[in-house]
Short mmCIF file of C-alpha atoms (C1' of nucleotides) in Angstrom, two decimals:
data_model
loop_
_atom_site.label_atom_id
_atom_site.label_comp_id
_atom_site.label_asym_id
_atom_site.label_seq_id
_atom_site.Cartn_x
_atom_site.Cartn_y
_atom_site.Cartn_z
CA UNK H 1 102.87 -5.92 67.12
CA UNK H 2 101.81 -8.27 69.87
CA UNK H 3 101.59 -5.68 72.64
CA UNK H 4 98.48 -7.21 74.18
CA UNK H 5 100.02 -10.62 74.24
CA UNK H 6 103.26 -9.39 75.62
CA UNK H 7 101.65 -7.58 78.52
CA UNK H 8 99.82 -10.76 79.44
CA UNK H 9 103.06 -12.65 78.96
CA UNK H 10 104.84 -10.29 81.33
CA UNK H 11 102.21 -10.88 84.00
CA UNK H 12 102.39 -14.62 83.52
CA UNK H 13 106.17 -14.56 83.78
CA UNK H 14 105.90 -12.37 86.87
CA UNK H 15 103.54 -14.80 88.60
CA UNK H 16 105.51 -17.92 87.67
CA UNK H 17 106.58 -19.46 90.92
CA UNK H 18 109.91 -20.64 89.53
CA UNK H 19 111.34 -17.16 89.92
CA UNK H 20 108.93 -15.30 92.16
CA UNK H 21 111.93 -13.83 93.98
CA UNK H 22 113.36 -12.34 90.79
CA UNK H 23 113.50 -8.60 90.21
CA UNK H 24 111.22 -6.87 87.72
CA UNK H 25 114.28 -6.13 85.61
CA UNK H 26 115.00 -9.83 85.37
CA UNK H 27 111.42 -10.42 84.27
CA UNK H 28 111.86 -7.73 81.64
CA UNK H 29 114.82 -9.64 80.25
CA UNK H 30 112.80 -12.86 80.25
CA UNK H 31 109.91 -11.17 78.49
CA UNK H 32 112.28 -9.76 75.89
CA UNK H 33 113.61 -13.23 75.16
CA UNK H 34 110.18 -14.87 75.04
CA UNK H 35 108.34 -16.00 71.95
CA UNK H 36 104.59 -15.90 72.48
CA UNK H 37 102.35 -18.39 70.74
CA UNK H 38 98.59 -18.94 70.86
CA UNK H 39 97.13 -22.32 70.02
CA UNK H 40 93.66 -23.86 69.81
CA UNK H 41 92.39 -26.59 72.09
CA UNK H 42 93.92 -29.95 71.24
CA UNK H 43 97.05 -28.52 69.66
CA UNK H 44 100.29 -30.36 70.30
CA UNK H 45 102.92 -28.39 72.20
CA UNK H 46 105.55 -31.06 72.66
CA UNK H 47 106.09 -34.69 71.73
CA UNK H 48 107.72 -37.25 74.00
CA UNK H 49 111.30 -37.92 72.93
CA UNK H 50 111.69 -34.79 70.82
CA UNK H 51 114.70 -32.59 71.41
CA UNK H 52 113.93 -29.69 73.75
CA UNK H 53 115.73 -26.42 73.31
CA UNK H 54 113.12 -24.27 74.96
CA UNK H 55 110.78 -24.36 77.90
CA UNK H 56 107.49 -22.57 78.30
CA UNK H 57 105.35 -20.60 80.69
CA UNK H 58 101.57 -20.75 80.35
CA UNK H 59 100.21 -17.25 79.82
CA UNK H 60 96.56 -18.25 79.64
CA UNK H 61 94.57 -21.43 79.29
CA UNK H 62 95.56 -24.88 80.42
CA UNK H 63 98.07 -27.40 79.12
CA UNK H 64 98.08 -31.12 79.78
CA UNK H 65 101.28 -33.10 80.29
CA UNK H 66 100.80 -36.79 79.55
CA UNK H 67 102.17 -40.09 78.36
CA UNK H 68 100.57 -41.96 75.49
CA UNK H 69 100.74 -45.75 75.63
CA UNK H 70 101.01 -48.10 72.69
CA UNK H 71 97.24 -48.43 72.30
CA UNK H 72 96.70 -44.69 72.35
CA UNK H 73 95.42 -44.57 75.91
CA UNK H 74 96.97 -41.71 77.84
CA UNK H 75 98.06 -41.06 81.39
CA UNK H 76 98.02 -37.48 82.65
CA UNK H 77 101.07 -36.43 84.67
CA UNK H 78 99.79 -32.96 85.47
CA UNK H 79 97.83 -30.04 84.13
CA UNK H 80 99.47 -26.65 84.06
CA UNK H 81 97.57 -23.36 84.39
CA UNK H 82 98.50 -19.75 83.92
CA UNK H 83 101.88 -18.95 85.47
CA UNK H 84 103.03 -22.56 85.47
CA UNK H 85 106.16 -23.85 83.80
CA UNK H 86 106.20 -26.37 80.96
CA UNK H 87 109.04 -28.69 80.07
CA UNK H 88 111.31 -27.15 82.69
CA UNK H 89 112.64 -30.60 83.49
CA UNK H 90 113.55 -31.22 79.88
CA UNK H 91 115.48 -27.98 79.87
CA UNK H 92 117.30 -28.86 83.08
CA UNK H 93 117.90 -32.56 82.85
CA UNK H 94 118.27 -33.75 79.34
CA UNK H 95 117.77 -32.55 75.87
CA UNK H 96 114.52 -34.43 75.38
CA UNK H 97 110.93 -34.04 76.45
CA UNK H 98 110.02 -36.86 78.82
CA UNK H 99 106.31 -36.43 78.04
CA UNK H 100 103.78 -35.12 75.53
CA UNK H 101 102.09 -31.79 76.07
CA UNK H 102 98.89 -30.60 74.46
CA UNK H 103 96.38 -27.81 74.90
CA UNK H 104 93.51 -28.82 77.20
CA UNK H 105 91.91 -25.46 76.41
CA UNK H 106 93.00 -22.77 73.97
CA UNK H 107 96.36 -21.68 75.38
CA UNK H 108 98.90 -18.92 75.03
CA UNK H 109 102.47 -19.93 75.79
CA UNK H 110 105.62 -17.87 76.25
CA UNK H 111 108.55 -19.96 75.04
CA UNK H 112 111.99 -19.22 76.41
CA UNK H 113 115.40 -20.54 75.36
CA UNK H 114 116.80 -22.76 78.07
CA UNK H 115 119.88 -20.55 78.30
CA UNK H 116 117.82 -17.73 79.80
CA UNK H 117 116.99 -20.04 82.67
CA UNK H 118 120.67 -20.77 83.31
CA UNK H 119 121.52 -17.08 83.12
CA UNK H 120 118.78 -16.26 85.56
CA UNK H 121 120.02 -18.89 87.99
CA UNK H 122 123.56 -17.56 87.69
CA UNK H 123 122.67 -13.90 88.24
CA UNK H 124 120.09 -14.44 90.97
CA UNK H 125 121.10 -17.36 93.17
CA UNK H 126 117.85 -17.25 95.11
CA UNK H 127 116.12 -18.57 92.03
CA UNK H 128 117.74 -21.91 92.65
CA UNK H 129 115.80 -22.37 95.87
CA UNK H 130 112.53 -21.76 94.12
CA UNK H 131 113.55 -24.17 91.41
CA UNK H 132 114.42 -26.84 93.96
CA UNK H 133 111.10 -26.39 95.71
CA UNK H 134 109.25 -26.63 92.41
CA UNK H 135 111.08 -29.76 91.36
CA UNK H 136 110.61 -31.41 94.74
CA UNK H 137 106.89 -30.67 94.53
CA UNK H 138 106.87 -32.18 91.06
CA UNK H 139 108.41 -35.37 92.39
CA UNK H 140 105.77 -35.58 95.10
CA UNK H 141 103.07 -35.01 92.51
CA UNK H 142 104.42 -37.80 90.34
CA UNK H 143 104.45 -40.24 93.23
CA UNK H 144 100.81 -39.37 93.66
CA UNK H 145 100.21 -40.26 89.99
CA UNK H 146 101.83 -43.61 90.55
CA UNK H 147 99.66 -44.22 93.61
CA UNK H 148 96.60 -43.41 91.53
CA UNK H 149 97.62 -45.93 88.88
CA UNK H 150 97.90 -48.57 91.59
CA UNK H 151 94.16 -48.25 92.25
CA UNK H 152 91.31 -49.81 90.28
CA UNK H 153 89.01 -47.51 88.32
CA UNK H 154 86.45 -46.91 91.09
CA UNK H 155 89.36 -46.04 93.37
CA UNK H 156 90.80 -43.57 90.87
CA UNK H 157 87.38 -42.02 90.40
CA UNK H 158 86.88 -41.76 94.16
CA UNK H 159 90.29 -40.14 94.55
CA UNK H 160 89.49 -37.62 91.83
CA UNK H 161 86.08 -36.80 93.26
CA UNK H 162 87.46 -36.47 96.77
CA UNK H 163 90.16 -34.04 95.69
CA UNK H 164 87.66 -32.16 93.57
CA UNK H 165 85.15 -31.99 96.40
CA UNK H 166 87.80 -30.19 98.47
CA UNK H 167 88.40 -27.75 95.64
CA UNK H 168 84.94 -26.98 94.28
CA UNK H 169 82.52 -28.83 96.55
CA UNK H 170 79.34 -26.95 97.35
CA UNK H 171 77.26 -28.01 100.33
CA UNK H 172 73.54 -28.37 99.55
CA UNK H 173 70.57 -29.90 101.33
CA UNK H 174 70.88 -33.12 99.35
CA UNK H 175 74.62 -33.49 99.83
CA UNK H 176 77.93 -32.11 98.58
CA UNK H 177 77.49 -31.00 94.99
CA UNK H 178 80.56 -31.32 92.77
CA UNK H 179 80.78 -30.71 89.06
CA UNK H 180 82.95 -33.13 87.14
CA UNK H 181 84.69 -30.22 85.48
CA UNK H 182 84.80 -31.79 82.04
CA UNK H 183 82.77 -34.08 79.76
CA UNK H 184 82.67 -37.66 80.97
CA UNK H 185 84.69 -38.86 78.00
CA UNK H 186 87.51 -36.48 78.93
CA UNK H 187 87.31 -37.48 82.57
CA UNK H 188 87.54 -41.13 81.58
CA UNK H 189 90.67 -40.41 79.56
CA UNK H 190 92.27 -38.46 82.37
CA UNK H 191 91.62 -41.36 84.75
CA UNK H 192 93.30 -43.67 82.27
CA UNK H 193 90.14 -45.54 81.27
CA UNK H 194 87.24 -45.40 78.81
CA UNK H 195 83.72 -43.94 79.09
CA UNK H 196 82.06 -47.35 79.49
CA UNK H 197 84.15 -48.27 82.52
CA UNK H 198 83.74 -44.81 84.03
CA UNK H 199 80.00 -45.16 83.66
CA UNK H 200 80.06 -48.50 85.46
CA UNK H 201 82.28 -47.11 88.21
CA UNK H 202 79.85 -44.25 88.80
CA UNK H 203 77.01 -46.76 88.79
CA UNK H 204 78.77 -48.82 91.42
CA UNK H 205 79.35 -45.83 93.70
CA UNK H 206 75.68 -44.94 93.22
CA UNK H 207 74.59 -48.48 94.16
CA UNK H 208 76.65 -48.19 97.32
CA UNK H 209 74.80 -44.99 98.23
CA UNK H 210 78.03 -42.98 98.21
CA UNK H 211 76.84 -40.51 95.59
CA UNK H 212 74.25 -39.77 92.97
CA UNK H 213 74.82 -38.68 89.39
CA UNK H 214 73.02 -35.58 88.11
CA UNK H 215 74.10 -35.01 84.54
CA UNK H 216 77.60 -33.61 84.68
CA UNK H 217 77.46 -33.02 88.44
CA UNK H 218 77.52 -35.52 91.26
CA UNK H 219 75.88 -35.28 94.65
CA UNK H 220 78.16 -36.82 97.26
CA UNK H 221 76.57 -38.37 100.33
CA UNK H 222 79.60 -39.99 101.93
CA UNK H 223 82.84 -38.07 101.48
CA UNK H 224 84.63 -40.36 103.92
CA UNK H 225 83.91 -43.38 101.75
CA UNK H 226 85.44 -41.59 98.77
CA UNK H 227 88.56 -40.75 100.76
CA UNK H 228 88.82 -44.35 101.89
CA UNK H 229 88.40 -45.82 98.42
CA UNK H 230 90.80 -43.32 96.90
CA UNK H 231 93.61 -43.62 99.39
CA UNK H 232 94.22 -47.28 98.84
CA UNK H 233 93.54 -48.26 102.43
CA UNK H 234 90.07 -49.70 101.98
CA UNK H 235 88.36 -52.31 104.16
CA UNK B 1 133.39 -46.14 118.92
CA UNK B 2 132.19 -46.52 115.34
CA UNK B 3 135.46 -45.53 113.66
CA UNK B 4 135.14 -48.13 110.90
CA UNK B 5 131.62 -47.04 110.12
CA UNK B 6 132.46 -43.41 110.12
CA UNK B 7 135.32 -43.76 107.67
CA UNK B 8 132.99 -45.59 105.32
CA UNK B 9 130.38 -42.94 106.01
CA UNK B 10 132.81 -40.19 105.11
CA UNK B 11 133.60 -41.88 101.80
CA UNK B 12 129.92 -42.34 101.06
CA UNK B 13 129.20 -38.71 101.86
CA UNK B 14 132.16 -37.68 99.72
CA UNK B 15 130.87 -39.65 96.71
CA UNK B 16 127.26 -38.53 97.06
CA UNK B 17 126.44 -36.68 93.86
CA UNK B 18 124.23 -34.15 95.63
CA UNK B 19 127.28 -32.24 96.80
CA UNK B 20 130.15 -33.52 94.74
CA UNK B 21 131.36 -29.95 94.37
CA UNK B 22 131.58 -29.42 98.12
CA UNK B 23 134.89 -29.00 99.92
CA UNK B 24 136.33 -31.72 102.13
CA UNK B 25 135.77 -29.44 105.10
CA UNK B 26 132.06 -29.33 104.33
CA UNK B 27 132.02 -33.12 104.16
CA UNK B 28 133.71 -33.19 107.56
CA UNK B 29 130.89 -31.11 108.96
CA UNK B 30 128.33 -33.42 107.38
CA UNK B 31 130.07 -36.48 108.74
CA UNK B 32 130.16 -34.93 112.20
CA UNK B 33 126.39 -34.37 112.08
CA UNK B 34 125.60 -37.82 110.75
CA UNK B 35 124.12 -40.70 112.69
CA UNK B 36 125.22 -44.01 111.24
CA UNK B 37 122.93 -47.00 111.40
CA UNK B 38 123.29 -50.57 110.12
CA UNK B 39 120.22 -52.64 109.36
CA UNK B 40 119.53 -56.16 108.10
CA UNK B 41 117.88 -56.97 104.80
CA UNK B 42 114.17 -56.26 104.87
CA UNK B 43 114.36 -53.65 107.62
CA UNK B 44 112.07 -50.65 107.30
CA UNK B 45 113.82 -47.30 106.92
CA UNK B 46 110.85 -45.05 106.35
CA UNK B 47 107.09 -45.32 106.13
CA UNK B 48 104.92 -43.40 103.66
CA UNK B 49 103.20 -40.51 105.37
CA UNK B 50 105.46 -40.37 108.41
CA UNK B 51 107.01 -37.08 109.40
CA UNK B 52 110.52 -36.66 108.03
CA UNK B 53 113.07 -34.69 110.02
CA UNK B 54 116.13 -36.33 108.51
CA UNK B 55 117.36 -37.58 105.20
CA UNK B 56 119.92 -40.28 104.55
CA UNK B 57 122.87 -41.26 102.45
CA UNK B 58 123.50 -44.92 101.70
CA UNK B 59 126.94 -45.91 102.96
CA UNK B 60 126.79 -49.52 101.83
CA UNK B 61 124.17 -51.93 100.57
CA UNK B 62 121.03 -51.06 98.68
CA UNK B 63 117.75 -49.45 99.70
CA UNK B 64 114.45 -49.72 97.87
CA UNK B 65 112.00 -46.82 97.62
CA UNK B 66 108.47 -48.02 96.96
CA UNK B 67 104.73 -47.55 97.33
CA UNK B 68 102.60 -50.22 98.91
CA UNK B 69 99.06 -50.55 97.60
CA UNK B 70 96.01 -51.55 99.62
CA UNK B 71 96.50 -55.24 98.90
CA UNK B 72 100.16 -55.19 99.92
CA UNK B 73 101.49 -55.26 96.38
CA UNK B 74 104.33 -52.82 95.92
CA UNK B 75 105.62 -50.57 93.17
CA UNK B 76 109.31 -49.70 93.18
CA UNK B 77 110.13 -46.05 92.49
CA UNK B 78 113.88 -46.52 92.57
CA UNK B 79 116.70 -48.40 94.22
CA UNK B 80 119.49 -46.45 95.85
CA UNK B 81 123.07 -47.69 96.11
CA UNK B 82 126.12 -46.51 97.97
CA UNK B 83 126.52 -42.74 97.77
CA UNK B 84 122.88 -42.15 96.87
CA UNK B 85 120.50 -39.91 98.78
CA UNK B 86 117.36 -41.13 100.53
CA UNK B 87 114.30 -39.07 101.34
CA UNK B 88 115.92 -35.90 100.07
CA UNK B 89 112.59 -34.88 98.56
CA UNK B 90 110.83 -35.27 101.89
CA UNK B 91 113.44 -33.01 103.47
CA UNK B 92 113.06 -30.41 100.74
CA UNK B 93 109.40 -30.43 99.91
CA UNK B 94 107.23 -31.34 102.79
CA UNK B 95 107.54 -32.76 106.18
CA UNK B 96 106.40 -36.21 105.16
CA UNK B 97 107.87 -39.18 103.35
CA UNK B 98 106.07 -39.64 100.03
CA UNK B 99 107.13 -43.30 99.91
CA UNK B 100 108.25 -46.30 101.92
CA UNK B 101 111.91 -47.26 102.10
CA UNK B 102 113.29 -50.62 103.10
CA UNK B 103 116.61 -52.47 102.93
CA UNK B 104 116.94 -54.53 99.74
CA UNK B 105 120.23 -55.86 101.11
CA UNK B 106 121.83 -55.28 104.51
CA UNK B 107 122.47 -51.54 104.50
CA UNK B 108 124.37 -48.91 106.42
CA UNK B 109 122.83 -45.45 106.35
CA UNK B 110 124.16 -42.09 107.44
CA UNK B 111 121.21 -40.02 108.63
CA UNK B 112 121.49 -36.23 108.54
CA UNK B 113 119.21 -33.57 109.98
CA UNK B 114 117.55 -31.68 107.16
CA UNK B 115 118.99 -28.44 108.49
CA UNK B 116 122.49 -29.52 107.50
CA UNK B 117 121.29 -29.68 103.92
CA UNK B 118 119.96 -26.13 104.08
CA UNK B 119 123.17 -24.88 105.69
CA UNK B 120 125.22 -26.56 103.01
CA UNK B 121 123.12 -24.97 100.29
CA UNK B 122 123.51 -21.59 101.93
CA UNK B 123 127.28 -21.76 102.40
CA UNK B 124 128.10 -23.36 99.05
CA UNK B 125 125.73 -22.10 96.37
CA UNK B 126 127.09 -24.49 93.78
CA UNK B 127 125.42 -27.28 95.68
CA UNK B 128 122.08 -26.01 94.46
CA UNK B 129 122.96 -26.83 90.87
CA UNK B 130 123.80 -30.40 91.78
CA UNK B 131 120.57 -30.63 93.73
CA UNK B 132 118.57 -29.34 90.78
CA UNK B 133 120.22 -31.82 88.44
CA UNK B 134 119.51 -34.65 90.86
CA UNK B 135 115.87 -33.69 91.28
CA UNK B 136 115.34 -33.24 87.56
CA UNK B 137 116.81 -36.69 87.00
CA UNK B 138 114.47 -38.03 89.63
CA UNK B 139 111.48 -36.57 87.79
CA UNK B 140 112.61 -38.18 84.55
CA UNK B 141 113.07 -41.47 86.37
CA UNK B 142 109.56 -41.28 87.80
CA UNK B 143 108.03 -40.64 84.39
CA UNK B 144 109.81 -43.79 83.28
CA UNK B 145 108.16 -45.66 86.17
CA UNK B 146 104.78 -44.43 85.01
CA UNK B 147 105.51 -45.54 81.45
CA UNK B 148 106.46 -48.95 82.76
CA UNK B 149 103.20 -49.22 84.67
CA UNK B 150 101.34 -48.48 81.46
CA UNK B 151 102.68 -51.71 79.95
CA UNK B 152 101.44 -55.25 80.53
CA UNK B 153 103.69 -57.63 82.42
CA UNK B 154 105.52 -59.08 79.40
CA UNK B 155 106.16 -55.49 78.32
CA UNK B 156 107.56 -54.54 81.72
CA UNK B 157 109.75 -57.62 81.73
CA UNK B 158 110.99 -56.86 78.22
CA UNK B 159 111.78 -53.29 79.25
CA UNK B 160 113.71 -54.49 82.26
CA UNK B 161 115.65 -57.09 80.29
CA UNK B 162 116.44 -54.62 77.54
CA UNK B 163 117.82 -52.07 79.95
CA UNK B 164 119.71 -54.76 81.80
CA UNK B 165 121.12 -56.18 78.58
CA UNK B 166 122.66 -52.79 77.90
CA UNK B 167 124.18 -52.73 81.38
CA UNK B 168 125.42 -56.27 81.94
CA UNK B 169 124.76 -58.10 78.67
CA UNK B 170 127.51 -60.50 77.63
CA UNK B 171 127.69 -61.69 74.04
CA UNK B 172 128.07 -65.46 73.67
CA UNK B 173 127.77 -67.90 70.82
CA UNK B 174 124.19 -68.77 71.78
CA UNK B 175 123.04 -65.17 72.22
CA UNK B 176 123.25 -62.26 74.63
CA UNK B 177 123.58 -63.63 78.15
CA UNK B 178 122.02 -61.50 80.90
CA UNK B 179 121.70 -62.38 84.56
CA UNK B 180 118.45 -61.35 86.19
CA UNK B 181 120.37 -59.78 89.04
CA UNK B 182 118.05 -61.00 91.77
CA UNK B 183 115.82 -63.97 92.65
CA UNK B 184 112.77 -64.23 90.43
CA UNK B 185 110.46 -63.52 93.33
CA UNK B 186 112.22 -60.20 93.93
CA UNK B 187 112.19 -59.39 90.24
CA UNK B 188 108.47 -60.09 90.13
CA UNK B 189 107.90 -57.68 93.01
CA UNK B 190 110.02 -54.99 91.43
CA UNK B 191 108.01 -55.33 88.22
CA UNK B 192 104.82 -54.91 90.25
CA UNK B 193 103.61 -58.46 89.78
CA UNK B 194 103.89 -61.93 91.35
CA UNK B 195 106.20 -64.88 90.62
CA UNK B 196 103.50 -66.88 88.83
CA UNK B 197 102.83 -64.15 86.31
CA UNK B 198 106.52 -63.48 85.82
CA UNK B 199 107.05 -67.14 85.10
CA UNK B 200 104.29 -67.09 82.50
CA UNK B 201 105.68 -63.92 80.92
CA UNK B 202 109.11 -65.53 80.59
CA UNK B 203 107.43 -68.60 79.14
CA UNK B 204 105.67 -66.47 76.59
CA UNK B 205 108.85 -64.70 75.50
CA UNK B 206 110.47 -68.12 75.23
CA UNK B 207 107.63 -69.43 73.07
CA UNK B 208 108.11 -66.45 70.79
CA UNK B 209 111.80 -67.38 70.37
CA UNK B 210 112.90 -64.05 71.83
CA UNK B 211 114.92 -65.56 74.65
CA UNK B 212 115.63 -68.71 76.60
CA UNK B 213 115.68 -69.11 80.37
CA UNK B 214 118.76 -70.69 81.96
CA UNK B 215 118.18 -70.71 85.70
CA UNK B 216 118.69 -67.17 86.90
CA UNK B 217 120.17 -66.04 83.58
CA UNK B 218 118.44 -65.49 80.27
CA UNK B 219 119.87 -65.92 76.80
CA UNK B 220 118.47 -63.23 74.54
CA UNK B 221 118.08 -64.00 70.84
CA UNK B 222 116.20 -60.92 69.70
CA UNK B 223 117.13 -57.72 71.51
CA UNK B 224 115.11 -55.65 69.07
CA UNK B 225 111.94 -57.49 69.98
CA UNK B 226 112.58 -56.71 73.66
CA UNK B 227 113.09 -53.04 72.89
CA UNK B 228 109.91 -53.01 70.86
CA UNK B 229 107.79 -54.72 73.51
CA UNK B 230 109.23 -52.58 76.28
CA UNK B 231 108.91 -49.21 74.65
CA UNK B 232 105.19 -49.34 74.19
CA UNK B 233 105.31 -48.99 70.43
CA UNK B 234 104.65 -52.60 69.51
CA UNK B 235 103.14 -53.90 66.27
"C1'" DG D 1 122.59 -91.15 98.41
"C1'" DT D 2 118.88 -89.26 100.62
"C1'" DC D 3 116.24 -85.92 102.63
"C1'" DA D 4 114.34 -81.40 103.52
"C1'" DG D 5 113.60 -76.83 102.43
"C1'" DT D 6 113.25 -73.29 99.10
"C1'" DC D 7 112.36 -71.61 94.76
"C1'" DC D 8 110.10 -72.11 90.54
"C1'" DT D 9 106.50 -73.72 87.43
"C1'" DT D 10 101.91 -75.14 85.94
"C1'" DG D 11 96.86 -75.47 86.11
"C1'" DA D 12 92.18 -73.84 87.37
"C1'" DC D 13 89.43 -70.08 88.53
"C1'" DG D 14 87.53 -65.39 89.41
"C1'" DA D 15 87.77 -60.26 89.45
"C1'" DG D 16 88.54 -56.18 86.75
"C1'" DT D 17 88.54 -53.97 82.50
"C1'" DG D 18 88.70 -52.89 77.38
"C1'" DT D 19 86.08 -53.70 73.11
"C1'" DC D 20 82.14 -54.04 70.30
"C1'" DA D 21 77.35 -53.55 69.56
"C1'" DA D 22 72.82 -52.21 70.78
"C1'" DT D 23 69.92 -49.18 73.33
"C1'" DT D 24 68.51 -45.18 75.89
"C1'" DC D 25 69.00 -40.39 77.13
"C1'" DT D 26 69.55 -35.40 76.14
"C1'" DG D 27 69.50 -31.14 73.92
"C1'" DC D 28 68.34 -28.55 69.95
"C1'" DG D 29 66.60 -27.14 65.52
"C1'" DG D 30 62.82 -27.45 62.44
"C1'" DC R 1 55.57 -31.55 68.72
"C1'" DC R 2 58.73 -34.26 66.08
"C1'" DG R 3 63.00 -35.94 64.70
"C1'" DC R 4 67.84 -36.12 64.77
"C1'" DA R 5 72.80 -36.32 66.39
"C1'" DG R 6 75.86 -36.88 69.88
"C1'" DA R 7 76.58 -38.47 74.45
"C1'" DA R 8 75.83 -41.79 77.85
"C1'" DT R 9 74.54 -46.26 79.32
"C1'" DT R 10 74.02 -51.26 79.28
"C1'" DG R 11 74.98 -56.06 77.89
"C1'" DA R 12 78.01 -59.75 76.03
"C1'" DC R 13 82.48 -61.35 75.54
"C1'" DA R 14 87.61 -61.93 75.55
"C1'" DC R 15 91.81 -61.04 77.71
"C1'" DT R 16 95.11 -60.04 81.40
"C1'" DC R 17 96.36 -60.92 85.76
"C1'" DG R 18 96.19 -62.19 90.84
"C1'" DT R 19 95.03 -66.04 93.86
"C1'" DC R 20 94.99 -70.66 95.40
"C1'" DA R 21 96.64 -75.23 95.08
"C1'" DA R 22 99.54 -78.85 93.50
"C1'" DG R 23 103.58 -80.57 91.49
"C1'" DG R 24 108.51 -80.31 90.11
"C1'" DA R 25 113.45 -78.87 90.32
"C1'" DC R 26 117.43 -77.34 92.52
"C1'" DT R 27 120.52 -76.83 96.61
"C1'" DG R 28 122.84 -78.01 100.67
"C1'" DA R 29 123.37 -80.89 104.89
"C1'" DC R 30 124.08 -85.16 106.89
#
DNA sequence: GTCAGTCCTTGACGAGTGTCAATTCTGCGG
DNA sequence: CCGCAGAATTGACACTCGTCAAGGACTGAC
């Protein structure tokens, strides 16, 4: 009944880096065990503290993994795109989700029982290496989140813009043009602040002649200054 | 020449949970490859960003893994006691330390070339499972660090005291007696703040009749209030 | 007992940031 | 061209927290 979905799911499972060394037959077994689900933007996929019997692979769209503080403000741990694993840590470590997950865009997820992961690791030992590499990368990524939180808002903004300029920066006559990639309100939330403070931070960087704001793009004049502000080694 | 050290090192390697399923012969090989080093309190073991060719196992004492912000303030990721692994992530993931490490007490460390870890994983596949469990636990621990950073200082203090009350709390007539476990200056640093603010936070909890300060111990009257303040679900 | 050194506490102040409210900007339909 | 709704900006203010400075308490040595 869901043939279209399941083909896409197979591809997503195939490209998931957790088991990129697995055989196609193993992927077939995974796909057979998977439950595919499509959800609109904003939908909740997992709630911090809930019991976790399954883990997921993103088939399409983008999911956001985050913590929500007492006042409702949120901190983003990571965003996961097509082929990425969700809640793998919950499946491996404990029975509970250590974070919330929601749909940053409309997403399709293939959910798998955690047992299939254990079976896969048992039958194809090479999978373990990929898993270790993925987890180690996740640890490094989380330390980066902590470093970001240690910065003030202009620093976090600079760090974000610097990383984004490497990814989608486009050299023009006036400077390096970078789109913010999302509405300013969303960007503010993902930097752990509010639109007012983001606006002031952008204003401050503009006053310092580091960049200029053009709607939902920025023109960067001094990439080095961004790197300096964002790395935490200023002055 | 270092017989005493190396016996202690062997025991530490034997108790390290990364390879608790390994054979004694494998531990012998590890011990033979290890370089043992003793350092005084405060010594630097690793610097964020440096190239990492080795990883370590704590033989005795306690090491602190932390990030240092631009202003010198530090955030503690974890503390590692005897039998714990240091810089394992750097060995596995990239070539560089993602954090600083120093000696919280005088420590003795057994340093191992990262290749020995790979050899061990290759010859004893079960090691991989232990490694995965360790890394997954590390991820969970780091998300807890992020949650802590999302709280204000009284919240962080409450979280620390709550966790500590579970570990070393001692019921007395006057309330639950908990020792802070370290000088207040060190506690302040490990909570990511300064002694002055810690002192005020303790004063505030005292004013709210949640606890009382007795030198380097606290008497807790209302454990539930601590749990509430520290979990981020107050009011 | 006294003295010195260390740790802890308290007060005053400023920087950064969230909140609330008012204003301006932008895009779009009538 | 006008008007409207949502987004973005700006200003005023309170609160947390780090810094600096001063004062107090505890410990150990002589």
